[in-house]
């Protein structure tokens, strides 16, 4: 049950794969008691396979009766081992762990110990095989035979060898009969001749304790050596003339014999179903008779009695882990019951089924350049997760305008809930999505609507369920371990750095034959139109798992083998789409792009542009150059770059928009309507760039659920309600129009186009041209957009002046009289212009032959020049260029100096009258320039008119005046520095004690002398006056500002200790005007002298019976 649950919940993940390693364990001492310290040493452990640097022990113990299993209390959890369980790296390729059983397990009466080694997080089977050993001084080891089952020929001898830690008696039984006994020895050996299948038991007794081991020898059956009939292929060969017959072929080099077991022989081993062998071809084969047409026949191959596998070329399998029980009857009716008592995948064989009746046999694929592919995961596209459900949604896809769909892997993979990149059977359709006929009906209907169907294929690896993996591995035919050295299909160690599951060896002819056979099947059986090959970097034999640099370099072996695979596909379908997910260097990719281009073929390469487009939609434009969307920028000679903004492997653009979007004022990309609007703008600069494109499902609705929601490959919420959201549907509708333009307007296939996508302001431009366009065809297109977060102006650089049309605004006319004139764009705004209207969208421009904006029926002047300003009757209205007048203002040099001025110049020569009103009123006639002088500061209006014309243009202007000189000062706590704050000018001239310096700063610190400090501040304008202040710096007191400012005088005691001071002030006539005691706060006293009139005063400060005298000015 545990295995079933693990598979059900975990096998959906492309990242979860079998990485079980078979290692060698050594225990020292070999015999021990439970309270004795032992050392466990592990060798042949490769941590790089797991991507780890540390290994951890996972341990359990059993009691002396073999029951009561208890885990080590310090194991931790499977996903987070306790640090106390970490193994020691011995530095020689081995790892060790020391323990005393009773202490380690916190128990006594321990009979056996079980261990395995794992990564700290053991998910994905990052573990070794189990190792169980006995506790006690009496230990027994069977060294030969090494397998529980040994296959021999009749008359062969089987060697039996064993050792014990103590003197013991060895008794060997064959089929229950004692055949040998040896007493008081520690090393045992015996040779037994086998003439029939024999079950052995070796019993070893020391004193009263007996241990035993069981094993068997199977006599190999006599296999008939017979050449295969002609024209047979691996897998199932149906008899076209007799549905009661079928011939099965299994490729199995190195294997001695194979039986067929199934419902036709009640799953029993019978030499009647022993396959014949054609040694010259390394194949076994058998012809089945008496089959029931249109019935489900179930079978497996039983290889050498100990390995039952489904046919590697199965087209339908029953799942051996119970996953079929979770497929509903609507999706896949009448799934055969899995037979009781069997294990692992089982092949379903059917004969005599009627052929699917294809309705559309003359489908013409869209041109590669025109492809707009919709990447689709059936599981997350519709709640019913079926081919039928997708077929029922084709109206939605057709209205969007896509001309191809790409189905993520649909061949049999581990489990049900999956992306599908864990293939188990490359030729079998996964039942979770529906039947073969349901898929054919979907493809048939797509073809009826002009939509091609592409499938995702995964040939760089296979899961541990794959029969060819299980036939030659280190897990005795299980799904774990690693490929054996003699495996003709799989590498023992991956030959690239991105490996998951088990790595195919594509230099092996066996692998090539397998790939070509299974790929051809999909083309011929289902009439698919293309394949997208996953992770083509994994097709090399030249690198290692840890050498990413090697993997990413050009590898000629994978270039060649993938070209061979392409040839096979084109041999079945001359126009077949071949797409590689390589994401590598141009030096390698262009070899595929150019391959057989002279025949109109060539391979398409995935072209990821996610980050740059997302930076643009986010509003962070220093890194938003998505010029790589162009095949020219990539370095291809033709449109071989299949570009995308989103794919199943990438984070959603909208998720990041809403999480991290930029903002300015009230404009915020994190607001959903704003973010969605920017997705429309991204589309305007995506679909319109020539070359094939791909979108990832629901991107057209601004899908905003993170890729990591419910785990990276976990089920995502299906949000069809988004289509009812006005803002989201607007993205769908805009993209639909853009796709329509891309596919159906020839200009979007042009090779003559220029990109300007690198501007860090976020302003972007795209120009497309067809030099040889006919008079009826669109010759030029200009697209502009603002990916910034503020309003900006852009020079579109239209290719010519004249009438242009905005396609997405129902071909609204736009008159261009100056190709360098600017257009202002709001943040996130885009505009698409063509030099002619497109017939794809309505043209609601009213009849207007002179393009002046007045329809012909109301136009009294039908031939006005292009760009003219007209009245409501279509007749010319006199005007001058918008930049005809230049107005220059000069402010007053000083307040009330009345020397401001207004200078006016005109570009065109007319008899102008300038009328000034406001602070003064006057008029002046001029032709090119005039000047109003002697103006005071204030607001004015200037109106300009032209003699003989009904023209007037007015401007509001302001004559300014300089600010008043403003200075304030403050002292530091010690009274040694005065800081002046300065306002009213750019430059200040400061004199301190007759020393002058200049500053442009608005704050200046002045070091004070221990005496009277006289400060003068002025500007370069005498009319601003002079600021004067005297600061008396006494060893006891500092007094400022002097003269007094704002009726406040500060007295600093310079750290003199006093709680209170008495201050008396006398007028210049000796009259006492103030006598008050003040509290000392922070060594300072603040006097309010607002009652004093302006003049000179004398101040006495009584401080600790010391009287100090000062002169102050107010």
mmCIF file of N, CA and C in Angstrom, residues 642-705:
data_model
loop_
_atom_site.group_PDB
_atom_site.id
_atom_site.type_symbol
_atom_site.label_atom_id
_atom_site.label_comp_id
_atom_site.label_asym_id
_atom_site.label_seq_id
_atom_site.Cartn_x
_atom_site.Cartn_y
_atom_site.Cartn_z
ATOM 1 N N UNK A 642 11.181 29.639 -32.643
ATOM 2 C CA UNK A 642 9.809 29.568 -32.149
ATOM 3 C C UNK A 642 9.777 30.293 -30.801
ATOM 4 N N UNK A 643 9.352 31.540 -30.849
ATOM 5 C CA UNK A 643 9.486 32.423 -29.680
ATOM 6 C C UNK A 643 8.269 32.323 -28.775
ATOM 7 N N UNK A 644 8.521 32.532 -27.476
ATOM 8 C CA UNK A 644 7.421 32.541 -26.511
ATOM 9 C C UNK A 644 7.748 33.480 -25.362
ATOM 10 N N UNK A 645 6.689 34.062 -24.816
ATOM 11 C CA UNK A 645 6.797 34.866 -23.596
ATOM 12 C C UNK A 645 6.591 33.994 -22.361
ATOM 13 N N UNK A 646 5.748 32.983 -22.489
ATOM 14 C CA UNK A 646 5.453 32.070 -21.387
ATOM 15 C C UNK A 646 5.491 30.643 -21.912
ATOM 16 N N UNK A 647 5.840 29.707 -21.031
ATOM 17 C CA UNK A 647 5.726 28.281 -21.326
ATOM 18 C C UNK A 647 5.442 27.575 -20.012
ATOM 19 N N UNK A 648 5.221 26.258 -20.092
ATOM 20 C CA UNK A 648 4.914 25.504 -18.873
ATOM 21 C C UNK A 648 6.070 25.538 -17.885
ATOM 22 N N UNK A 649 7.294 25.826 -18.355
ATOM 23 C CA UNK A 649 8.475 25.815 -17.490
ATOM 24 C C UNK A 649 8.725 27.141 -16.785
ATOM 25 N N UNK A 650 7.975 28.206 -17.145
ATOM 26 C CA UNK A 650 8.305 29.543 -16.668
ATOM 27 C C UNK A 650 7.224 30.096 -15.745
ATOM 28 N N UNK A 651 7.647 31.066 -14.914
ATOM 29 C CA UNK A 651 6.698 31.767 -14.063
ATOM 30 C C UNK A 651 5.768 32.615 -14.933
ATOM 31 N N UNK A 652 4.544 32.749 -14.505
ATOM 32 C CA UNK A 652 3.557 33.528 -15.232
ATOM 33 C C UNK A 652 3.906 35.015 -15.195
ATOM 34 N N UNK A 653 3.800 35.682 -16.357
ATOM 35 C CA UNK A 653 4.068 37.114 -16.411
ATOM 36 C C UNK A 653 3.129 37.877 -15.490
ATOM 37 N N UNK A 654 1.859 37.518 -15.500
ATOM 38 C CA UNK A 654 0.901 38.263 -14.694
ATOM 39 C C UNK A 654 1.139 38.069 -13.204
ATOM 40 N N UNK A 655 1.581 36.892 -12.798
ATOM 41 C CA UNK A 655 1.875 36.692 -11.385
ATOM 42 C C UNK A 655 2.938 37.693 -10.933
ATOM 43 N N UNK A 656 3.987 37.819 -11.703
ATOM 44 C CA UNK A 656 5.049 38.739 -11.329
ATOM 45 C C UNK A 656 4.594 40.194 -11.470
ATOM 46 N N UNK A 657 3.747 40.488 -12.460
ATOM 47 C CA UNK A 657 3.218 41.843 -12.577
ATOM 48 C C UNK A 657 2.525 42.262 -11.284
ATOM 49 N N UNK A 658 1.694 41.377 -10.782
ATOM 50 C CA UNK A 658 0.899 41.715 -9.599
ATOM 51 C C UNK A 658 1.713 41.677 -8.311
ATOM 52 N N UNK A 659 2.794 40.910 -8.309
ATOM 53 C CA UNK A 659 3.634 40.825 -7.113
ATOM 54 C C UNK A 659 4.697 41.909 -7.068
ATOM 55 N N UNK A 660 5.275 42.243 -8.212
ATOM 56 C CA UNK A 660 6.485 43.064 -8.225
ATOM 57 C C UNK A 660 6.404 44.275 -9.163
ATOM 58 N N UNK A 661 5.225 44.577 -9.705
ATOM 59 C CA UNK A 661 5.111 45.628 -10.709
ATOM 60 C C UNK A 661 5.573 46.990 -10.221
ATOM 61 N N UNK A 662 6.072 47.792 -11.158
ATOM 62 C CA UNK A 662 6.540 49.151 -10.893
ATOM 63 C C UNK A 662 5.344 50.097 -10.769
ATOM 64 N N UNK A 663 5.588 51.322 -10.285
ATOM 65 C CA UNK A 663 4.504 52.299 -10.148
ATOM 66 C C UNK A 663 5.068 53.704 -10.209
ATOM 67 N N UNK A 664 4.196 54.641 -10.485
ATOM 68 C CA UNK A 664 4.521 56.059 -10.416
ATOM 69 C C UNK A 664 3.223 56.794 -10.134
ATOM 70 N N UNK A 665 3.158 57.421 -8.958
ATOM 71 C CA UNK A 665 1.930 58.111 -8.579
ATOM 72 C C UNK A 665 0.768 57.139 -8.496
ATOM 73 N N UNK A 666 -0.318 57.445 -9.189
ATOM 74 C CA UNK A 666 -1.502 56.597 -9.168
ATOM 75 C C UNK A 666 -1.412 55.446 -10.159
ATOM 76 N N UNK A 667 -0.407 55.478 -11.041
ATOM 77 C CA UNK A 667 -0.256 54.395 -12.020
ATOM 78 C C UNK A 667 0.542 53.273 -11.379
ATOM 79 N N UNK A 668 -0.078 52.099 -11.262
ATOM 80 C CA UNK A 668 0.551 50.991 -10.531
ATOM 81 C C UNK A 668 0.332 49.692 -11.294
ATOM 82 N N UNK A 669 1.446 49.070 -11.708
ATOM 83 C CA UNK A 669 1.362 47.815 -12.462
ATOM 84 C C UNK A 669 0.751 46.708 -11.603
ATOM 85 N N UNK A 670 0.795 46.836 -10.293
ATOM 86 C CA UNK A 670 0.214 45.807 -9.424
ATOM 87 C C UNK A 670 -1.316 45.806 -9.464
ATOM 88 N N UNK A 671 -1.925 46.849 -10.018
ATOM 89 C CA UNK A 671 -3.372 46.865 -10.188
ATOM 90 C C UNK A 671 -3.746 45.946 -11.350
ATOM 91 N N UNK A 672 -4.710 45.071 -11.144
ATOM 92 C CA UNK A 672 -5.029 44.060 -12.153
ATOM 93 C C UNK A 672 -5.379 44.667 -13.506
ATOM 94 N N UNK A 673 -6.266 45.668 -13.598
ATOM 95 C CA UNK A 673 -6.578 46.221 -14.928
ATOM 96 C C UNK A 673 -5.336 46.785 -15.622
ATOM 97 N N UNK A 674 -4.475 47.434 -14.849
ATOM 98 C CA UNK A 674 -3.255 48.001 -15.433
ATOM 99 C C UNK A 674 -2.337 46.898 -15.940
ATOM 100 N N UNK A 675 -2.151 45.879 -15.125
ATOM 101 C CA UNK A 675 -1.276 44.773 -15.528
ATOM 102 C C UNK A 675 -1.805 44.077 -16.773
ATOM 103 N N UNK A 676 -3.112 43.879 -16.839
ATOM 104 C CA UNK A 676 -3.712 43.228 -18.009
ATOM 105 C C UNK A 676 -3.557 44.094 -19.257
ATOM 106 N N UNK A 677 -3.714 45.386 -19.094
ATOM 107 C CA UNK A 677 -3.530 46.278 -20.234
ATOM 108 C C UNK A 677 -2.115 46.171 -20.788
ATOM 109 N N UNK A 678 -1.140 46.007 -19.907
ATOM 110 C CA UNK A 678 0.248 45.889 -20.361
ATOM 111 C C UNK A 678 0.489 44.552 -21.061
ATOM 112 N N UNK A 679 -0.321 43.533 -20.741
ATOM 113 C CA UNK A 679 -0.224 42.269 -21.474
ATOM 114 C C UNK A 679 -0.681 42.451 -22.916
ATOM 115 N N UNK A 680 -1.646 43.324 -23.136
ATOM 116 C CA UNK A 680 -2.040 43.644 -24.510
ATOM 117 C C UNK A 680 -0.878 44.298 -25.251
ATOM 118 N N UNK A 681 -0.194 45.212 -24.570
ATOM 119 C CA UNK A 681 0.935 45.891 -25.192
ATOM 120 C C UNK A 681 2.058 44.909 -25.503
ATOM 121 N N UNK A 682 2.308 43.977 -24.584
ATOM 122 C CA UNK A 682 3.323 42.953 -24.848
ATOM 123 C C UNK A 682 2.955 42.160 -26.088
ATOM 124 N N UNK A 683 1.679 41.815 -26.220
ATOM 125 C CA UNK A 683 1.241 41.082 -27.404
ATOM 126 C C UNK A 683 1.464 41.853 -28.685
ATOM 127 N N UNK A 684 1.295 43.176 -28.627
ATOM 128 C CA UNK A 684 1.494 44.001 -29.815
ATOM 129 C C UNK A 684 2.933 43.962 -30.300
ATOM 130 N N UNK A 685 3.871 43.692 -29.414
ATOM 131 C CA UNK A 685 5.285 43.622 -29.795
ATOM 132 C C UNK A 685 5.787 42.170 -29.802
ATOM 133 N N UNK A 686 4.869 41.225 -29.783
ATOM 134 C CA UNK A 686 5.231 39.807 -29.815
ATOM 135 C C UNK A 686 4.744 39.154 -31.102
ATOM 136 N N UNK A 687 3.439 39.153 -31.297
ATOM 137 C CA UNK A 687 2.881 38.483 -32.467
ATOM 138 C C UNK A 687 3.282 39.164 -33.768
ATOM 139 N N UNK A 688 3.563 40.448 -33.726
ATOM 140 C CA UNK A 688 3.827 41.201 -34.951
ATOM 141 C C UNK A 688 5.254 41.052 -35.462
ATOM 142 N N UNK A 689 6.151 40.533 -34.632
ATOM 143 C CA UNK A 689 7.522 40.294 -35.088
ATOM 144 C C UNK A 689 7.507 39.025 -35.940
ATOM 145 N N UNK A 690 7.972 39.073 -37.185
ATOM 146 C CA UNK A 690 7.882 37.899 -38.051
ATOM 147 C C UNK A 690 8.518 36.656 -37.441
ATOM 148 N N UNK A 691 7.887 35.521 -37.718
ATOM 149 C CA UNK A 691 8.372 34.242 -37.219
ATOM 150 C C UNK A 691 7.323 33.535 -36.386
ATOM 151 N N UNK A 692 7.441 32.204 -36.208
ATOM 152 C CA UNK A 692 6.452 31.428 -35.452
ATOM 153 C C UNK A 692 6.435 31.810 -33.978
ATOM 154 N N UNK A 693 5.278 31.643 -33.355
ATOM 155 C CA UNK A 693 5.099 32.031 -31.956
ATOM 156 C C UNK A 693 4.371 30.926 -31.197
ATOM 157 N N UNK A 694 4.517 30.944 -29.872
ATOM 158 C CA UNK A 694 3.808 30.010 -29.008
ATOM 159 C C UNK A 694 3.295 30.748 -27.786
ATOM 160 N N UNK A 695 2.090 30.421 -27.361
ATOM 161 C CA UNK A 695 1.549 30.933 -26.104
ATOM 162 C C UNK A 695 1.190 29.744 -25.223
ATOM 163 N N UNK A 696 1.283 29.942 -23.929
ATOM 164 C CA UNK A 696 1.026 28.902 -22.921
ATOM 165 C C UNK A 696 -0.380 29.110 -22.400
ATOM 166 N N UNK A 697 -1.113 28.029 -22.265
ATOM 167 C CA UNK A 697 -2.544 28.089 -22.029
ATOM 168 C C UNK A 697 -2.944 29.102 -20.965
ATOM 169 N N UNK A 698 -3.978 29.874 -21.325
ATOM 170 C CA UNK A 698 -4.604 30.894 -20.493
ATOM 171 C C UNK A 698 -3.749 32.148 -20.327
ATOM 172 N N UNK A 699 -2.592 32.202 -20.976
ATOM 173 C CA UNK A 699 -1.864 33.475 -20.990
ATOM 174 C C UNK A 699 -2.690 34.564 -21.632
ATOM 175 N N UNK A 700 -3.569 34.166 -22.575
ATOM 176 C CA UNK A 700 -4.428 35.121 -23.282
ATOM 177 C C UNK A 700 -5.516 35.697 -22.389
ATOM 178 N N UNK A 701 -5.653 35.144 -21.172
ATOM 179 C CA UNK A 701 -6.596 35.688 -20.181
ATOM 180 C C UNK A 701 -5.865 36.275 -18.981
ATOM 181 N N UNK A 702 -4.549 36.427 -19.123
ATOM 182 C CA UNK A 702 -3.778 36.979 -18.009
ATOM 183 C C UNK A 702 -3.752 36.045 -16.809
ATOM 184 N N UNK A 703 -3.577 34.746 -17.046
ATOM 185 C CA UNK A 703 -3.553 33.779 -15.939
ATOM 186 C C UNK A 703 -2.449 34.170 -14.958
ATOM 187 N N UNK A 704 -2.780 34.241 -13.680
ATOM 188 C CA UNK A 704 -1.872 34.829 -12.709
ATOM 189 C C UNK A 704 -1.598 33.928 -11.508
ATOM 190 N N UNK A 705 -1.806 32.619 -11.658
ATOM 191 C CA UNK A 705 -1.476 31.670 -10.592
ATOM 192 C C UNK A 705 -0.018 31.259 -10.773
#
